[in-house]
């Protein structure tokens, strides 16, 4: 209920009026059935614009930090994230990664749309980075298609470190679903998982024409001076 109120009555109309978001390929989102929406990640606002522009509700796996903030700001962020269908996950690895996988599988098991950023974190510089294989494992385990999505201009509107967005247009391109049924039953093969993940990243790179770096975005972030990030 909160999701629909925010999308159609409160946040949605305001965001559309200010940022005039555009979308290409909306028909590539299936009308029914589970699917993973795999998007590049340029800005925290990606998780606002994408659900706003597609007809079906969707859930994103979001870092748990968004749900644990203190004070009025922390409360407002938590309510917003919950109201827009975001699901908190612990990204520290190990058992936390397994729990994240199970959470995503529950969403897909209900026949819903699940949004994942295969890079694992926002791009620090607008480039596209190596994908994490958890996405492939989830797709093969749930036996669902992966729909590549490229966000455009969200890093200009709300770059890393900025709390108040600039006014500007943003867009998104939704590609045709990727079918990995040929790999079903092979979700424990790390070479298959890497192959599937790389295929998804190639699709994103071709759609968005971002420069690709075959390293993890988190590694690049750790290398950069604090002032640069």
Coordinates of C-alpha atoms in Angstrom, one line a residue:
X1 CA 0.0 0.0 0.0
X2 CA 2.7 2.4 0.9
X3 CA 4.6 1.6 -2.3
X4 CA 1.6 2.6 -4.5
X5 CA 0.9 5.7 -2.5
X6 CA 4.5 6.9 -2.8
X7 CA 4.8 5.9 -6.5
X8 CA 1.5 7.3 -7.8
X9 CA 0.4 10.0 -5.4
X10 CA 3.4 11.5 -3.6
X11 CA 6.9 11.0 -4.9
X12 CA 6.2 9.7 -8.4
X13 CA 4.3 12.8 -9.8
X14 CA 6.8 15.2 -8.2
X15 CA 9.9 13.3 -9.6
X16 CA 8.4 13.0 -13.0
X17 CA 7.5 16.7 -13.2
X18 CA 11.0 17.8 -12.1
X19 CA 13.3 15.4 -13.8
X20 CA 11.2 14.3 -16.9
X21 CA 12.7 10.8 -17.0
X22 CA 12.5 8.9 -20.3
X23 CA 12.5 5.2 -21.0
X24 CA 13.2 3.0 -24.0
X25 CA 12.3 -0.7 -24.1
X26 CA 9.6 -0.7 -21.4
X27 CA 7.9 -3.6 -23.3
X28 CA 10.9 -5.8 -22.5
X29 CA 9.6 -6.1 -18.9
X30 CA 7.3 -9.1 -18.8
X31 CA 3.8 -8.4 -17.7
X32 CA 3.9 -11.4 -15.3
X33 CA 6.4 -13.8 -13.8
X34 CA 9.6 -13.6 -12.0
X35 CA 12.7 -11.9 -13.5
X36 CA 15.9 -10.3 -12.4
X37 CA 16.5 -6.7 -13.6
X38 CA 20.3 -6.2 -13.8
X39 CA 21.3 -2.5 -14.0
X40 CA 24.5 -0.5 -14.0
X41 CA 24.8 1.7 -10.9
X42 CA 25.7 5.3 -11.2
X43 CA 23.8 6.9 -8.4
X44 CA 21.7 6.2 -5.3
X45 CA 18.8 7.7 -7.3
X46 CA 18.9 4.7 -9.7
X47 CA 16.7 2.9 -7.2
X48 CA 14.1 5.7 -7.4
X49 CA 13.9 6.3 -11.1
X50 CA 13.8 2.8 -12.4
X51 CA 10.9 1.5 -10.3
X52 CA 9.1 4.7 -11.0
X53 CA 9.2 4.1 -14.8
X54 CA 8.1 0.5 -15.0
X55 CA 4.5 -0.7 -14.5
X56 CA 5.1 -3.6 -12.2
X57 CA 6.4 -3.2 -8.6
X58 CA 9.9 -4.4 -8.0
X59 CA 12.3 -4.8 -5.1
X60 CA 16.0 -3.9 -4.9
X61 CA 18.5 -5.6 -2.6
X62 CA 19.9 -2.5 -0.8
X63 CA 22.8 -2.3 1.7
X64 CA 21.6 -2.5 5.3
X65 CA 23.2 0.8 6.2
X66 CA 20.1 2.6 4.7
X67 CA 17.9 0.9 7.3
X68 CA 20.0 1.6 10.4
X69 CA 20.4 5.4 10.4
X70 CA 19.8 7.4 13.5
X71 CA 17.6 10.4 14.2
X72 CA 15.0 12.0 11.9
X73 CA 17.0 11.5 8.7
X74 CA 17.7 7.9 9.5
X75 CA 14.0 7.3 10.2
X76 CA 12.9 9.0 7.0
X77 CA 15.4 7.0 5.0
X78 CA 14.3 3.8 6.5
X79 CA 10.6 4.5 5.9
X80 CA 11.3 5.5 2.3
X81 CA 13.4 2.4 1.6
X82 CA 10.8 0.1 3.1
X83 CA 7.9 1.9 1.3
X84 CA 9.6 1.6 -2.1
X85 CA 10.2 -2.1 -1.8
X86 CA 13.9 -2.1 -0.9
X87 CA 15.2 -5.1 1.0
X88 CA 18.1 -4.7 3.4
X89 CA 21.1 -7.0 2.9
X90 CA 24.5 -7.4 4.6
X91 CA 27.3 -7.1 2.0
X92 CA 30.1 -8.3 4.2
X93 CA 30.4 -11.7 2.5
X94 CA 30.4 -15.2 3.8
X95 CA 27.1 -16.2 5.6
X96 CA 25.8 -12.7 4.8
X97 CA 26.1 -13.4 1.1
X98 CA 24.2 -16.6 1.5
X99 CA 21.5 -14.8 3.3
X100 CA 21.3 -12.2 0.6
X101 CA 20.9 -15.0 -2.0
X102 CA 18.1 -16.6 -0.1
X103 CA 16.3 -13.2 0.3
X104 CA 16.5 -12.6 -3.4
X105 CA 15.2 -16.2 -4.1
X106 CA 12.2 -15.5 -1.9
X107 CA 11.3 -12.5 -4.0
X108 CA 11.7 -14.5 -7.2
X109 CA 9.8 -17.4 -5.8
X110 CA 6.7 -15.1 -5.4
X111 CA 6.9 -14.4 -9.1
X112 CA 8.1 -10.8 -8.6
X113 CA 10.7 -8.6 -10.1
X114 CA 14.1 -8.3 -8.4
X115 CA 16.5 -5.5 -9.1
X116 CA 20.2 -6.2 -8.7
X117 CA 23.3 -4.1 -9.4
X118 CA 25.8 -6.7 -10.6
X119 CA 28.8 -4.4 -9.9
X120 CA 27.9 -4.6 -6.2
X121 CA 28.3 -0.8 -5.6
X122 CA 28.0 2.5 -7.4
X123 CA 30.6 3.2 -10.0
X124 CA 33.1 5.7 -8.6
X125 CA 33.8 7.4 -11.9
X126 CA 31.1 6.5 -14.5
X127 CA 32.8 3.4 -15.8
X128 CA 31.3 0.0 -15.9
X129 CA 33.1 -2.5 -13.7
X130 CA 33.3 -6.3 -13.3
X131 CA 30.1 -8.0 -12.2
X132 CA 29.7 -10.1 -9.1
X133 CA 28.7 -13.7 -9.7
X134 CA 25.9 -13.8 -7.1
X135 CA 23.6 -12.5 -9.8
X136 CA 24.3 -15.4 -12.0
X137 CA 23.9 -17.9 -9.2
X138 CA 20.5 -16.4 -8.3
X139 CA 19.3 -16.4 -11.9
X140 CA 20.3 -20.1 -12.5
X141 CA 18.9 -21.3 -9.1
X142 CA 15.6 -19.5 -9.7
X143 CA 15.6 -20.3 -13.4
X144 CA 14.5 -16.8 -14.4
X145 CA 15.5 -14.5 -17.2
X146 CA 17.8 -11.5 -16.6
X147 CA 16.8 -8.2 -18.1
X148 CA 19.7 -5.7 -18.6
X149 CA 19.0 -2.1 -17.9
X150 CA 21.2 0.9 -18.4
X151 CA 20.7 4.1 -16.4
X152 CA 21.7 7.3 -18.1
X153 CA 22.4 10.7 -16.5
X154 CA 21.6 9.8 -12.9
X155 CA 25.2 10.5 -11.9
X156 CA 24.9 14.0 -13.2
X157 CA 21.7 14.6 -11.2
X158 CA 22.9 13.0 -8.0
X159 CA 26.6 12.1 -8.0
X160 CA 28.3 10.3 -5.1
X161 CA 28.6 12.6 -2.1
X162 CA 25.7 14.9 -3.0
X163 CA 22.6 14.8 -0.8
X164 CA 20.4 17.2 -2.8
X165 CA 19.9 16.4 -6.5
X166 CA 20.5 18.8 -9.3
X167 CA 17.7 19.3 -11.8
X168 CA 18.3 17.5 -15.0
X169 CA 16.9 14.8 -17.3
X170 CA 17.6 11.1 -16.7
X171 CA 16.8 8.1 -18.8
X172 CA 17.0 4.4 -18.9
X173 CA 17.2 1.7 -21.7
X174 CA 15.8 -1.7 -21.0
X175 CA 17.2 -4.5 -23.1
X176 CA 15.7 -7.8 -24.2
X177 CA 15.6 -10.6 -21.6
X178 CA 18.7 -12.8 -21.5
X179 CA 17.9 -16.5 -21.3
X180 CA 20.4 -18.8 -19.5
X181 CA 18.3 -21.9 -19.5
X182 CA 21.2 -23.8 -21.1
X183 CA 23.0 -23.5 -17.8
X184 CA 20.2 -24.7 -15.5
X185 CA 21.5 -27.1 -12.9
X186 CA 25.0 -25.7 -13.1
X187 CA 24.7 -23.0 -10.5
X188 CA 27.5 -24.5 -8.4
X189 CA 30.1 -24.3 -11.3
X190 CA 32.1 -21.2 -10.7
X191 CA 33.3 -21.0 -14.4
X192 CA 29.6 -21.1 -15.5
X193 CA 28.8 -18.3 -13.1
X194 CA 31.6 -16.2 -14.3
X195 CA 30.6 -16.8 -17.9
X196 CA 27.0 -15.9 -17.3
X197 CA 28.0 -12.8 -15.3
X198 CA 30.3 -11.6 -18.0
X199 CA 27.6 -12.1 -20.7
X200 CA 25.4 -9.8 -18.6
X201 CA 28.1 -7.2 -18.3
X202 CA 28.8 -7.3 -22.0
X203 CA 25.1 -6.6 -22.7
X204 CA 25.2 -3.6 -20.3
X205 CA 28.3 -2.3 -21.9
X206 CA 27.0 -2.5 -25.4
X207 CA 23.7 -0.9 -24.5
X208 CA 25.2 2.0 -22.5
X209 CA 28.6 2.3 -24.2
X210 CA 30.3 2.9 -20.9
X211 CA 34.0 2.3 -20.8
X212 CA 34.6 -1.1 -19.2
X213 CA 37.2 -2.0 -16.6
X214 CA 37.7 -5.7 -15.7
X215 CA 38.2 -5.0 -12.0
X216 CA 35.7 -4.7 -9.2
X217 CA 34.3 -1.2 -8.5
X218 CA 34.9 -1.8 -4.8
X219 CA 38.6 -2.3 -5.4
X220 CA 38.8 0.9 -7.3
X221 CA 37.1 2.8 -4.5
X222 CA 39.5 1.5 -2.0
X223 CA 42.4 2.7 -4.1
X224 CA 41.1 6.2 -4.5
X225 CA 41.9 9.0 -2.0
X226 CA 39.1 9.8 0.4
X227 CA 38.7 13.3 -1.2
X228 CA 38.2 11.8 -4.6
X229 CA 35.3 9.5 -3.6

